[in-house]
Amino acid sequence: MATPPIYPGTTADPDPSTARDRAWLEVDEEALRYNAAALHARARVPLLPMVKANAYGLGAVATCRTLGVAFRDQPQAADQSPWGVGVATLDEAAQLRDAGCEGRILCSTPLRPEELARAASVGVRPALHRAEDIAFWSTMGGPGWHLAIDTGMARAGVRWTDVASLRDAVAAHPPEGVFTHFHSADESVASMDDQDGRFQAALSQLADVLPAGVIEHRDNSGAIASREAGSPGQLARPGIALYAGMFAEALGLRQVAHLRARIVDIRHVEAGESVSYGATWRASGLCRVATLAIGYADGYRRHLSNAGVVLIHGVRCPVVGRVTMDMTMVDVSHLPCAVGDVATVIGADGSDVLTTEWVADRGGVSPYELLVGLTMRVPMLRRPAIT
Ligand SMILES: *Cc1c(COP(=O)(O)O)cnc(C)c1O
């Protein structure tokens, strides 16, 4: 395959001269921007992109920059730039701040009271749901807070039937935002309707104490994909769709992650002989088998043993035998190739694409787990455009 220019990623900061020696991840920044614009157009409200877990494994700092979030050395992009970004931990927020990020950051998971001082000093918007925490936060001089309402996820926030208990706290210290989270938006519109109804009921109980301009937000990727008429409220919080891990086909999103590995060895295997640990695969006739420099220690999941498919020179080649820690074997009997050639394990090569969702499905894991399971051993490279 042709080798287009590549920028080093800002997270792993690999050496560009060696990063493509073995296995590496290419992140298509143009595709990220395209997906953000497409989701913005569909949701019809500004986005709060979720960049938790290092932007689902694809680099949080670089993703924020790509999406036009303000940095010390980069003003906020004028149009369609996100309202802010979402993280799950204070370390994730601190990493963005240390890199010069000046945009709004919401931490969507509950923080313990002991963590609130740090949240204020990092300049994080916390998701709160206890009256004591709300009162405490108002003394800290931090940015606005968001009220988390649990409408059936049963994970975090005040239960929708209990919001009246927060009336005094909300009246005394009004939140900047109020939000909920769906448990099955992509699988069941009825469950989303239920949760929408509960959220609406909870909001009406607080209607006279919430500030007029309070920012409502509820939609994750699944909800954005499910609604034809746009997202209710003032923001939407996509994660997986931004990275094209799900809904890529339905929403016309572009593949962002391209995981590549070099062929490092090639051999003949004769009829009846086995490949890899446990001898789980045997050649039915004379075969050519290529060894790729990627394994489960890189995040190429062991579940893809005898199930995965890779692209070499745009041609599909099946994984044979078990994926090992550092190497994976593929059948290349049908294809001329040599040591040093590049296999695409996730993503596009030529006119074919192995989407993140498809690869995850082959391995019986969720696309979320496949992406966040890519490890530090894989250098991350940013590409301006991959087509
Ligand atoms: C992770 C997360 C999202 C994004 O979910 P996706 O399914 O990846 O779109 C949105 N909101 C909250 C609170 C989350 O934790």
mmCIF file of C-alpha atoms and ligand atoms in Angstrom:
data_model
loop_
_atom_site.group_PDB
_atom_site.id
_atom_site.type_symbol
_atom_site.label_atom_id
_atom_site.label_comp_id
_atom_site.label_asym_id
_atom_site.label_seq_id
_atom_site.Cartn_x
_atom_site.Cartn_y
_atom_site.Cartn_z
ATOM 1 C CA MET A 1 0.000 0.000 0.000
ATOM 2 C CA ALA A 2 1.060 3.603 -0.563
ATOM 3 C CA THR A 3 2.537 5.359 2.444
ATOM 4 C CA PRO A 4 0.963 8.786 2.964
ATOM 5 C CA PRO A 5 2.439 11.339 5.352
ATOM 6 C CA ILE A 6 1.871 10.746 9.031
ATOM 7 C CA TYR A 7 2.187 13.025 12.031
ATOM 8 C CA PRO A 8 3.260 11.632 15.358
ATOM 9 C CA GLY A 9 0.458 11.487 17.886
ATOM 10 C CA THR A 10 0.576 13.898 20.780
ATOM 11 C CA THR A 11 -0.266 11.299 23.398
ATOM 12 C CA ALA A 12 2.212 8.524 22.861
ATOM 13 C CA ASP A 13 4.636 10.766 20.973
ATOM 14 C CA PRO A 14 6.214 7.960 19.005
ATOM 15 C CA ASP A 15 9.377 8.398 16.982
ATOM 16 C CA PRO A 16 8.071 8.619 13.400
ATOM 17 C CA SER A 17 11.180 6.909 12.057
ATOM 18 C CA THR A 18 10.523 3.690 14.005
ATOM 19 C CA ALA A 19 6.803 3.820 14.808
ATOM 20 C CA ARG A 20 5.897 1.800 11.726
ATOM 21 C CA ASP A 21 8.453 -0.931 12.321
ATOM 22 C CA ARG A 22 6.027 -3.391 13.863
ATOM 23 C CA ALA A 23 2.388 -2.580 14.720
ATOM 24 C CA TRP A 24 0.834 0.863 14.910
ATOM 25 C CA LEU A 25 -2.432 2.744 14.977
ATOM 26 C CA GLU A 26 -3.287 5.483 12.504
ATOM 27 C CA VAL A 27 -5.980 7.935 13.562
ATOM 28 C CA ASP A 28 -7.665 9.730 10.682
ATOM 29 C CA GLU A 29 -8.206 13.273 11.905
ATOM 30 C CA GLU A 30 -10.241 14.279 8.875
ATOM 31 C CA ALA A 31 -12.633 11.403 9.587
ATOM 32 C CA LEU A 32 -12.949 12.509 13.212
ATOM 33 C CA ARG A 33 -13.853 16.020 12.123
ATOM 34 C CA TYR A 34 -16.246 14.660 9.529
ATOM 35 C CA ASN A 35 -17.988 12.448 12.091
ATOM 36 C CA ALA A 36 -18.288 15.315 14.571
ATOM 37 C CA ALA A 37 -19.887 17.479 11.882
ATOM 38 C CA ALA A 38 -22.251 14.670 10.874
ATOM 39 C CA LEU A 39 -23.309 14.050 14.484
ATOM 40 C CA HIS A 40 -23.728 17.752 15.086
ATOM 41 C CA ALA A 41 -25.947 18.004 12.019
ATOM 42 C CA ARG A 42 -28.030 15.026 13.123
ATOM 43 C CA ALA A 43 -28.333 16.076 16.774
ATOM 44 C CA ARG A 44 -28.982 19.727 15.791
ATOM 45 C CA VAL A 45 -27.384 20.859 19.051
ATOM 46 C CA PRO A 46 -23.720 21.501 19.963
ATOM 47 C CA LEU A 47 -21.722 18.465 21.051
ATOM 48 C CA LEU A 48 -20.046 17.506 24.277
ATOM 49 C CA PRO A 49 -17.783 14.815 22.794
ATOM 50 C CA MET A 50 -16.850 12.142 25.306
ATOM 51 C CA VAL A 51 -13.060 11.849 25.347
ATOM 52 C CA LYS A 52 -12.898 9.599 28.412
ATOM 53 C CA ALA A 53 -10.525 6.633 28.409
ATOM 54 C CA ASN A 54 -8.053 8.537 26.224
ATOM 55 C CA ALA A 55 -10.795 9.257 23.682
ATOM 56 C CA TYR A 56 -11.762 5.585 23.516
ATOM 57 C CA GLY A 57 -8.110 4.698 22.998
ATOM 58 C CA LEU A 58 -7.554 7.144 20.145
ATOM 59 C CA GLY A 59 -5.789 9.953 22.037
ATOM 60 C CA ALA A 60 -7.673 12.489 24.167
ATOM 61 C CA VAL A 61 -5.422 15.516 23.721
ATOM 62 C CA ALA A 62 -5.082 15.058 19.980
ATOM 63 C CA THR A 63 -8.814 14.387 19.614
ATOM 64 C CA CYS A 64 -9.682 17.608 21.454
ATOM 65 C CA ARG A 65 -7.325 19.546 19.201
ATOM 66 C CA THR A 66 -8.727 17.905 16.095
ATOM 67 C CA LEU A 67 -12.273 18.786 17.131
ATOM 68 C CA GLY A 68 -11.412 22.447 17.604
ATOM 69 C CA VAL A 69 -11.466 22.663 21.412
ATOM 70 C CA ALA A 70 -9.585 25.730 22.727
ATOM 71 C CA PHE A 71 -5.959 25.231 23.750
ATOM 72 C CA ARG A 72 -3.463 27.762 25.051
ATOM 73 C CA ASP A 73 -1.875 27.896 21.602
ATOM 74 C CA GLN A 74 -5.067 27.288 19.585
ATOM 75 C CA PRO A 75 -8.218 29.393 19.807
ATOM 76 C CA GLN A 76 -11.543 27.588 19.816
ATOM 77 C CA ALA A 77 -12.552 26.837 16.224
ATOM 78 C CA ALA A 78 -15.270 29.206 15.101
ATOM 79 C CA ASP A 79 -18.099 27.026 13.894
ATOM 80 C CA GLN A 80 -19.371 23.649 15.004
ATOM 81 C CA SER A 81 -16.713 23.366 17.674
ATOM 82 C CA PRO A 82 -17.775 21.434 20.765
ATOM 83 C CA TRP A 83 -19.349 23.161 23.749
ATOM 84 C CA GLY A 84 -16.884 21.205 25.867
ATOM 85 C CA VAL A 85 -15.662 17.641 26.332
ATOM 86 C CA GLY A 86 -16.513 14.827 28.738
ATOM 87 C CA VAL A 87 -14.111 12.768 30.840
ATOM 88 C CA ALA A 88 -14.618 10.090 33.472
ATOM 89 C CA THR A 89 -11.752 10.824 35.861
ATOM 90 C CA LEU A 90 -9.885 13.825 37.227
ATOM 91 C CA ASP A 91 -6.614 12.411 35.921
ATOM 92 C CA GLU A 92 -8.085 12.529 32.426
ATOM 93 C CA ALA A 93 -9.090 16.152 32.958
ATOM 94 C CA ALA A 94 -5.669 17.029 34.394
ATOM 95 C CA GLN A 95 -3.967 15.474 31.372
ATOM 96 C CA LEU A 96 -5.970 17.782 29.098
ATOM 97 C CA ARG A 97 -5.212 20.835 31.258
ATOM 98 C CA ASP A 98 -1.495 19.968 31.384
ATOM 99 C CA ALA A 99 -1.530 19.867 27.585
ATOM 100 C CA GLY A 100 -2.948 23.388 27.543
ATOM 101 C CA CYS A 101 -6.617 22.598 27.036
ATOM 102 C CA GLU A 102 -8.751 25.606 27.945
ATOM 103 C CA GLY A 103 -12.134 24.242 26.913
ATOM 104 C CA ARG A 104 -14.943 23.222 29.247
ATOM 105 C CA ILE A 105 -14.516 19.762 30.779
ATOM 106 C CA LEU A 106 -17.350 17.807 32.384
ATOM 107 C CA CYS A 107 -16.546 14.814 34.572
ATOM 108 C CA SER A 108 -19.541 12.541 34.111
ATOM 109 C CA THR A 109 -18.842 10.085 36.952
ATOM 110 C CA PRO A 110 -19.629 10.825 40.603
ATOM 111 C CA LEU A 111 -16.722 12.326 42.518
ATOM 112 C CA ARG A 112 -16.248 11.737 46.197
ATOM 113 C CA PRO A 113 -16.268 14.851 48.420
ATOM 114 C CA GLU A 114 -12.505 14.398 48.881
ATOM 115 C CA GLU A 115 -12.036 14.886 45.134
ATOM 116 C CA LEU A 116 -13.996 18.107 44.745
ATOM 117 C CA ALA A 117 -11.139 20.438 45.716
ATOM 118 C CA ARG A 118 -9.012 18.909 42.978
ATOM 119 C CA ALA A 119 -11.882 19.163 40.521
ATOM 120 C CA ALA A 120 -12.136 22.884 41.273
ATOM 121 C CA SER A 121 -8.418 23.462 40.893
ATOM 122 C CA VAL A 122 -8.307 21.561 37.586
ATOM 123 C CA GLY A 123 -11.353 23.537 36.464
ATOM 124 C CA VAL A 124 -13.649 20.573 35.962
ATOM 125 C CA ARG A 125 -17.427 20.714 35.920
ATOM 126 C CA PRO A 126 -18.557 17.971 38.284
ATOM 127 C CA ALA A 127 -21.712 15.859 37.982
ATOM 128 C CA LEU A 128 -23.335 16.204 41.403
ATOM 129 C CA HIS A 129 -26.428 14.716 43.005
ATOM 130 C CA ARG A 130 -26.079 15.110 46.795
ATOM 131 C CA ALA A 131 -27.198 18.265 48.603
ATOM 132 C CA GLU A 132 -24.041 18.378 50.770
ATOM 133 C CA ASP A 133 -21.787 18.142 47.714
ATOM 134 C CA ILE A 134 -23.733 20.873 45.933
ATOM 135 C CA ALA A 135 -23.385 23.198 48.917
ATOM 136 C CA PHE A 136 -19.703 22.292 49.306
ATOM 137 C CA TRP A 137 -18.984 22.859 45.601
ATOM 138 C CA SER A 138 -20.461 26.338 45.781
ATOM 139 C CA THR A 139 -17.732 27.307 48.273
ATOM 140 C CA MET A 140 -14.867 26.084 46.074
ATOM 141 C CA GLY A 141 -14.768 28.759 43.397
ATOM 142 C CA GLY A 142 -14.805 26.176 40.611
ATOM 143 C CA PRO A 143 -16.837 26.309 37.389
ATOM 144 C CA GLY A 144 -20.528 25.395 37.151
ATOM 145 C CA TRP A 145 -21.825 21.978 38.128
ATOM 146 C CA HIS A 146 -24.245 19.616 36.394
ATOM 147 C CA LEU A 147 -27.065 17.777 38.094
ATOM 148 C CA ALA A 148 -26.980 14.061 37.295
ATOM 149 C CA ILE A 149 -30.426 12.435 37.222
ATOM 150 C CA ASP A 150 -30.700 8.660 37.094
ATOM 151 C CA THR A 151 -33.714 7.730 34.977
ATOM 152 C CA GLY A 152 -33.178 3.980 34.906
ATOM 153 C CA MET A 153 -29.507 3.292 34.236
ATOM 154 C CA ALA A 154 -29.166 2.780 38.006
ATOM 155 C CA ARG A 155 -25.519 3.775 37.982
ATOM 156 C CA ALA A 156 -25.045 7.401 39.027
ATOM 157 C CA GLY A 157 -27.091 10.449 39.924
ATOM 158 C CA VAL A 158 -30.216 11.190 41.902
ATOM 159 C CA ARG A 159 -33.105 8.829 41.246
ATOM 160 C CA TRP A 160 -35.769 10.536 39.103
ATOM 161 C CA THR A 161 -38.367 9.988 41.823
ATOM 162 C CA ASP A 162 -36.141 11.697 44.430
ATOM 163 C CA VAL A 163 -35.249 14.999 42.781
ATOM 164 C CA ALA A 164 -37.585 16.975 45.051
ATOM 165 C CA SER A 165 -35.134 16.277 47.894
ATOM 166 C CA LEU A 166 -32.648 18.531 46.072
ATOM 167 C CA ARG A 167 -34.990 21.487 45.581
ATOM 168 C CA ASP A 168 -33.401 23.631 48.302
ATOM 169 C CA ALA A 169 -29.847 22.874 47.263
ATOM 170 C CA VAL A 170 -30.655 23.573 43.601
ATOM 171 C CA ALA A 171 -32.444 26.811 44.487
ATOM 172 C CA ALA A 172 -29.508 27.991 46.622
ATOM 173 C CA HIS A 173 -26.768 26.918 44.187
ATOM 174 C CA PRO A 174 -28.240 26.612 40.677
ATOM 175 C CA PRO A 175 -26.528 24.204 38.308
ATOM 176 C CA GLU A 176 -25.142 25.094 34.920
ATOM 177 C CA GLY A 177 -26.532 21.883 33.455
ATOM 178 C CA VAL A 178 -28.766 18.916 34.104
ATOM 179 C CA PHE A 179 -28.456 15.548 32.412
ATOM 180 C CA THR A 180 -29.366 11.889 32.271
ATOM 181 C CA HIS A 181 -27.947 8.821 30.524
ATOM 182 C CA PHE A 182 -29.724 6.122 28.492
ATOM 183 C CA HIS A 183 -29.211 2.415 29.064
ATOM 184 C CA SER A 184 -30.490 1.004 25.745
ATOM 185 C CA ALA A 185 -30.994 3.895 23.348
ATOM 186 C CA ASP A 186 -29.596 1.904 20.434
ATOM 187 C CA GLU A 187 -31.642 -1.213 21.152
ATOM 188 C CA SER A 188 -35.028 -0.014 22.297
ATOM 189 C CA VAL A 189 -36.740 3.237 21.416
ATOM 190 C CA ALA A 190 -39.417 2.351 23.993
ATOM 191 C CA SER A 191 -36.843 2.305 26.795
ATOM 192 C CA MET A 192 -35.508 5.662 25.611
ATOM 193 C CA ASP A 193 -39.049 7.070 25.618
ATOM 194 C CA ASP A 194 -39.497 5.817 29.190
ATOM 195 C CA GLN A 195 -36.314 7.507 30.292
ATOM 196 C CA ASP A 196 -37.202 10.700 28.386
ATOM 197 C CA GLY A 197 -40.504 10.758 30.270
ATOM 198 C CA ARG A 198 -38.851 10.247 33.640
ATOM 199 C CA PHE A 199 -36.306 12.967 32.898
ATOM 200 C CA GLN A 200 -39.059 15.366 31.848
ATOM 201 C CA ALA A 201 -41.020 14.590 35.022
ATOM 202 C CA ALA A 202 -37.939 15.157 37.169
ATOM 203 C CA LEU A 203 -37.217 18.472 35.439
ATOM 204 C CA SER A 204 -40.770 19.687 35.952
ATOM 205 C CA GLN A 205 -40.428 19.018 39.685
ATOM 206 C CA LEU A 206 -37.484 21.415 39.677
ATOM 207 C CA ALA A 207 -38.905 23.814 37.108
ATOM 208 C CA ASP A 208 -39.279 26.728 39.513
ATOM 209 C CA VAL A 209 -35.785 26.375 40.992
ATOM 210 C CA LEU A 210 -33.713 25.613 37.898
ATOM 211 C CA PRO A 211 -32.190 28.693 36.244
ATOM 212 C CA ALA A 212 -33.797 29.784 32.973
ATOM 213 C CA GLY A 213 -30.736 29.028 30.858
ATOM 214 C CA VAL A 214 -29.939 25.634 32.373
ATOM 215 C CA ILE A 215 -28.253 23.345 29.853
ATOM 216 C CA GLU A 216 -30.108 20.051 29.406
ATOM 217 C CA HIS A 217 -28.379 17.089 27.841
ATOM 218 C CA ARG A 218 -29.190 13.418 27.492
ATOM 219 C CA ASP A 219 -28.194 11.877 24.175
ATOM 220 C CA ASN A 220 -25.323 9.407 23.798
ATOM 221 C CA SER A 221 -24.434 7.971 20.376
ATOM 222 C CA GLY A 222 -27.266 5.454 20.427
ATOM 223 C CA ALA A 223 -29.843 8.139 21.171
ATOM 224 C CA ILE A 224 -28.497 10.441 18.457
ATOM 225 C CA ALA A 225 -28.728 7.537 16.028
ATOM 226 C CA SER A 226 -32.262 6.655 17.142
ATOM 227 C CA ARG A 227 -33.826 10.100 16.858
ATOM 228 C CA GLU A 228 -34.825 11.526 13.510
ATOM 229 C CA ALA A 229 -35.830 14.942 14.809
ATOM 230 C CA GLY A 230 -32.618 15.909 16.594
ATOM 231 C CA SER A 231 -31.597 15.737 20.244
ATOM 232 C CA PRO A 232 -33.713 17.381 22.919
ATOM 233 C CA GLY A 233 -32.062 19.932 25.159
ATOM 234 C CA GLN A 234 -28.993 22.009 24.441
ATOM 235 C CA LEU A 235 -26.179 19.439 24.033
ATOM 236 C CA ALA A 236 -25.549 15.859 22.953
ATOM 237 C CA ARG A 237 -22.759 13.636 24.297
ATOM 238 C CA PRO A 238 -21.548 11.224 21.608
ATOM 239 C CA GLY A 239 -18.652 8.872 22.220
ATOM 240 C CA ILE A 240 -18.473 5.686 20.203
ATOM 241 C CA ALA A 241 -20.092 7.153 17.060
ATOM 242 C CA LEU A 242 -17.515 9.920 16.893
ATOM 243 C CA TYR A 243 -14.841 7.239 16.652
ATOM 244 C CA ALA A 244 -16.988 5.249 14.186
ATOM 245 C CA GLY A 245 -17.066 2.267 16.533
ATOM 246 C CA MET A 246 -20.835 1.946 16.052
ATOM 247 C CA PHE A 247 -23.531 3.449 13.810
ATOM 248 C CA ALA A 248 -20.954 4.076 11.087
ATOM 249 C CA GLU A 249 -23.096 2.575 8.371
ATOM 250 C CA ALA A 250 -26.434 3.934 9.590
ATOM 251 C CA LEU A 251 -25.129 7.480 9.964
ATOM 252 C CA GLY A 252 -22.607 7.471 7.113
ATOM 253 C CA LEU A 253 -19.646 7.960 9.433
ATOM 254 C CA ARG A 254 -16.026 7.443 8.390
ATOM 255 C CA GLN A 255 -13.592 4.923 9.817
ATOM 256 C CA VAL A 256 -11.235 6.693 12.236
ATOM 257 C CA ALA A 257 -8.993 3.898 13.563
ATOM 258 C CA HIS A 258 -6.637 2.036 11.237
ATOM 259 C CA LEU A 259 -4.560 -0.616 12.979
ATOM 260 C CA ARG A 260 -1.649 -1.973 10.937
ATOM 261 C CA ALA A 261 1.004 -4.632 11.458
ATOM 262 C CA ARG A 262 4.023 -5.769 9.447
ATOM 263 C CA ILE A 263 4.528 -9.252 8.123
ATOM 264 C CA VAL A 264 7.653 -10.453 9.917
ATOM 265 C CA ASP A 265 7.854 -14.071 8.752
ATOM 266 C CA ILE A 266 6.342 -16.351 6.083
ATOM 267 C CA ARG A 267 6.374 -20.165 5.883
ATOM 268 C CA HIS A 268 4.822 -23.125 4.184
ATOM 269 C CA VAL A 269 2.618 -25.419 6.224
ATOM 270 C CA GLU A 270 1.755 -28.837 4.827
ATOM 271 C CA ALA A 271 -1.560 -30.651 4.916
ATOM 272 C CA GLY A 272 -2.416 -31.802 8.422
ATOM 273 C CA GLU A 273 0.155 -29.589 10.151
ATOM 274 C CA SER A 274 -1.003 -27.131 12.821
ATOM 275 C CA VAL A 275 -0.451 -23.437 13.490
ATOM 276 C CA SER A 276 0.010 -21.724 16.885
ATOM 277 C CA TYR A 277 -0.701 -22.735 20.506
ATOM 278 C CA GLY A 278 -3.046 -25.577 21.162
ATOM 279 C CA ALA A 279 -2.904 -26.655 17.503
ATOM 280 C CA THR A 280 -6.445 -25.330 17.035
ATOM 281 C CA TRP A 281 -6.027 -24.953 13.256
ATOM 282 C CA ARG A 282 -4.681 -27.463 10.759
ATOM 283 C CA ALA A 283 -3.886 -26.960 7.094
ATOM 284 C CA SER A 284 -6.203 -28.840 4.776
ATOM 285 C CA GLY A 285 -3.600 -28.675 2.010
ATOM 286 C CA LEU A 286 -0.294 -26.981 1.340
ATOM 287 C CA CYS A 287 -0.627 -23.426 2.734
ATOM 288 C CA ARG A 288 1.382 -20.248 2.987
ATOM 289 C CA VAL A 289 1.144 -18.628 6.387
ATOM 290 C CA ALA A 290 2.336 -15.119 7.232
ATOM 291 C CA THR A 291 3.214 -14.017 10.764
ATOM 292 C CA LEU A 292 2.080 -10.514 11.749
ATOM 293 C CA ALA A 293 3.863 -8.511 14.433
ATOM 294 C CA ILE A 294 0.743 -7.947 16.494
ATOM 295 C CA GLY A 295 -0.903 -9.920 19.287
ATOM 296 C CA TYR A 296 -3.137 -9.600 22.284
ATOM 297 C CA ALA A 297 -0.502 -7.593 24.164
ATOM 298 C CA ASP A 298 -1.146 -4.919 21.539
ATOM 299 C CA GLY A 299 -4.901 -5.218 21.939
ATOM 300 C CA TYR A 300 -5.541 -7.585 19.036
ATOM 301 C CA ARG A 301 -7.877 -9.720 21.081
ATOM 302 C CA ARG A 302 -7.286 -13.418 21.589
ATOM 303 C CA HIS A 303 -10.969 -13.912 20.794
ATOM 304 C CA LEU A 304 -10.030 -13.260 17.163
ATOM 305 C CA SER A 305 -8.200 -16.615 17.077
ATOM 306 C CA ASN A 306 -9.465 -18.536 14.002
ATOM 307 C CA ALA A 307 -12.052 -15.761 13.576
ATOM 308 C CA GLY A 308 -10.305 -12.535 12.597
ATOM 309 C CA VAL A 309 -9.637 -11.324 9.078
ATOM 310 C CA VAL A 310 -6.955 -8.882 7.939
ATOM 311 C CA LEU A 311 -6.331 -7.032 4.685
ATOM 312 C CA ILE A 312 -3.024 -7.435 2.852
ATOM 313 C CA HIS A 313 -2.706 -5.497 -0.413
ATOM 314 C CA GLY A 314 -6.460 -4.984 -0.131
ATOM 315 C CA VAL A 315 -7.167 -8.747 -0.023
ATOM 316 C CA ARG A 316 -8.869 -10.467 2.923
ATOM 317 C CA CYS A 317 -6.784 -13.082 4.748
ATOM 318 C CA PRO A 318 -8.137 -15.159 7.638
ATOM 319 C CA VAL A 319 -6.417 -15.481 11.000
ATOM 320 C CA VAL A 320 -5.337 -19.082 11.486
ATOM 321 C CA GLY A 321 -4.727 -20.586 14.905
ATOM 322 C CA ARG A 322 -4.638 -18.708 18.166
ATOM 323 C CA VAL A 323 -3.665 -15.072 18.437
ATOM 324 C CA THR A 324 -0.561 -15.056 20.649
ATOM 325 C CA MET A 325 0.770 -12.295 22.865
ATOM 326 C CA ASP A 326 3.059 -10.775 20.241
ATOM 327 C CA MET A 327 2.253 -12.425 16.918
ATOM 328 C CA THR A 328 -0.729 -13.512 14.838
ATOM 329 C CA MET A 329 -0.713 -15.853 11.838
ATOM 330 C CA VAL A 330 -2.816 -15.405 8.707
ATOM 331 C CA ASP A 331 -3.361 -17.618 5.669
ATOM 332 C CA VAL A 332 -1.838 -15.918 2.610
ATOM 333 C CA SER A 333 -1.930 -18.920 0.265
ATOM 334 C CA HIS A 334 -3.982 -16.911 -2.239
ATOM 335 C CA LEU A 335 -1.796 -13.833 -2.312
ATOM 336 C CA PRO A 336 1.788 -12.862 -3.134
ATOM 337 C CA CYS A 337 3.312 -10.977 -0.195
ATOM 338 C CA ALA A 338 6.646 -10.589 1.522
ATOM 339 C CA VAL A 339 8.207 -9.884 4.883
ATOM 340 C CA GLY A 340 7.824 -6.169 5.546
ATOM 341 C CA ASP A 341 4.459 -5.870 3.803
ATOM 342 C CA VAL A 342 1.709 -4.212 5.830
ATOM 343 C CA ALA A 343 -1.459 -5.909 7.030
ATOM 344 C CA THR A 344 -4.487 -3.852 8.024
ATOM 345 C CA VAL A 345 -6.049 -5.413 11.076
ATOM 346 C CA ILE A 346 -8.735 -2.762 11.609
ATOM 347 C CA GLY A 347 -9.630 -0.128 9.026
ATOM 348 C CA ALA A 348 -9.166 0.526 5.331
ATOM 349 C CA ASP A 349 -6.772 -0.851 2.739
ATOM 350 C CA GLY A 350 -7.490 -0.254 -0.915
ATOM 351 C CA SER A 351 -11.228 -0.244 -1.473
ATOM 352 C CA ASP A 352 -12.010 -2.580 1.426
ATOM 353 C CA VAL A 353 -12.661 -1.582 5.048
ATOM 354 C CA LEU A 354 -12.715 -3.760 8.138
ATOM 355 C CA THR A 355 -14.814 -1.524 10.363
ATOM 356 C CA THR A 356 -14.166 -1.420 14.092
ATOM 357 C CA GLU A 357 -17.657 -2.802 14.688
ATOM 358 C CA TRP A 358 -17.127 -5.694 12.264
ATOM 359 C CA VAL A 359 -13.763 -6.683 13.756
ATOM 360 C CA ALA A 360 -15.197 -6.449 17.282
ATOM 361 C CA ASP A 361 -18.116 -8.605 16.241
ATOM 362 C CA ARG A 362 -15.783 -11.255 14.744
ATOM 363 C CA GLY A 363 -13.984 -11.363 18.086
ATOM 364 C CA GLY A 364 -17.153 -11.395 20.154
ATOM 365 C CA VAL A 365 -16.212 -8.187 22.001
ATOM 366 C CA SER A 366 -17.900 -4.800 21.981
ATOM 367 C CA PRO A 367 -16.399 -2.095 19.757
ATOM 368 C CA TYR A 368 -15.875 -0.038 22.931
ATOM 369 C CA GLU A 369 -13.694 -2.767 24.429
ATOM 370 C CA LEU A 370 -11.787 -3.322 21.210
ATOM 371 C CA LEU A 371 -10.832 0.370 20.968
ATOM 372 C CA VAL A 372 -10.034 1.002 24.628
ATOM 373 C CA GLY A 373 -8.194 -2.331 24.719
ATOM 374 C CA LEU A 374 -5.485 -1.107 22.327
ATOM 375 C CA THR A 375 -2.371 -0.899 24.454
ATOM 376 C CA MET A 376 0.561 1.417 25.057
ATOM 377 C CA ARG A 377 2.737 -0.877 22.951
ATOM 378 C CA VAL A 378 1.014 0.411 19.824
ATOM 379 C CA PRO A 379 2.417 3.763 18.704
ATOM 380 C CA MET A 380 -0.324 6.151 17.662
ATOM 381 C CA LEU A 381 0.094 8.220 14.534
ATOM 382 C CA ARG A 382 -2.238 10.966 13.332
ATOM 383 C CA ARG A 383 -3.022 11.255 9.670
ATOM 384 C CA PRO A 384 -4.592 14.289 8.060
ATOM 385 C CA ALA A 385 -6.698 12.141 5.722
ATOM 386 C CA ILE A 386 -7.049 8.481 4.898
ATOM 387 C CA THR A 387 -9.336 7.543 2.049
HETATM 388 C C1 LIG B 1 -19.660 7.244 27.882
HETATM 389 C C2 LIG B 1 -20.763 8.190 28.045
HETATM 390 C C3 LIG B 1 -21.373 8.782 26.927
HETATM 391 C C4 LIG B 1 -21.046 8.378 25.509
HETATM 392 O O1 LIG B 1 -21.618 7.132 25.231
HETATM 393 P P1 LIG B 1 -21.491 6.471 23.784
HETATM 394 O O2 LIG B 1 -22.336 5.263 23.860
HETATM 395 O O3 LIG B 1 -20.046 6.135 23.608
HETATM 396 O O4 LIG B 1 -21.950 7.491 22.818
HETATM 397 C C5 LIG B 1 -22.317 9.759 27.150
HETATM 398 N N1 LIG B 1 -22.674 10.119 28.402
HETATM 399 C C6 LIG B 1 -22.131 9.551 29.493
HETATM 400 C C7 LIG B 1 -22.575 9.986 30.833
HETATM 401 C C8 LIG B 1 -21.173 8.563 29.360
HETATM 402 O O5 LIG B 1 -20.656 7.977 30.439
#
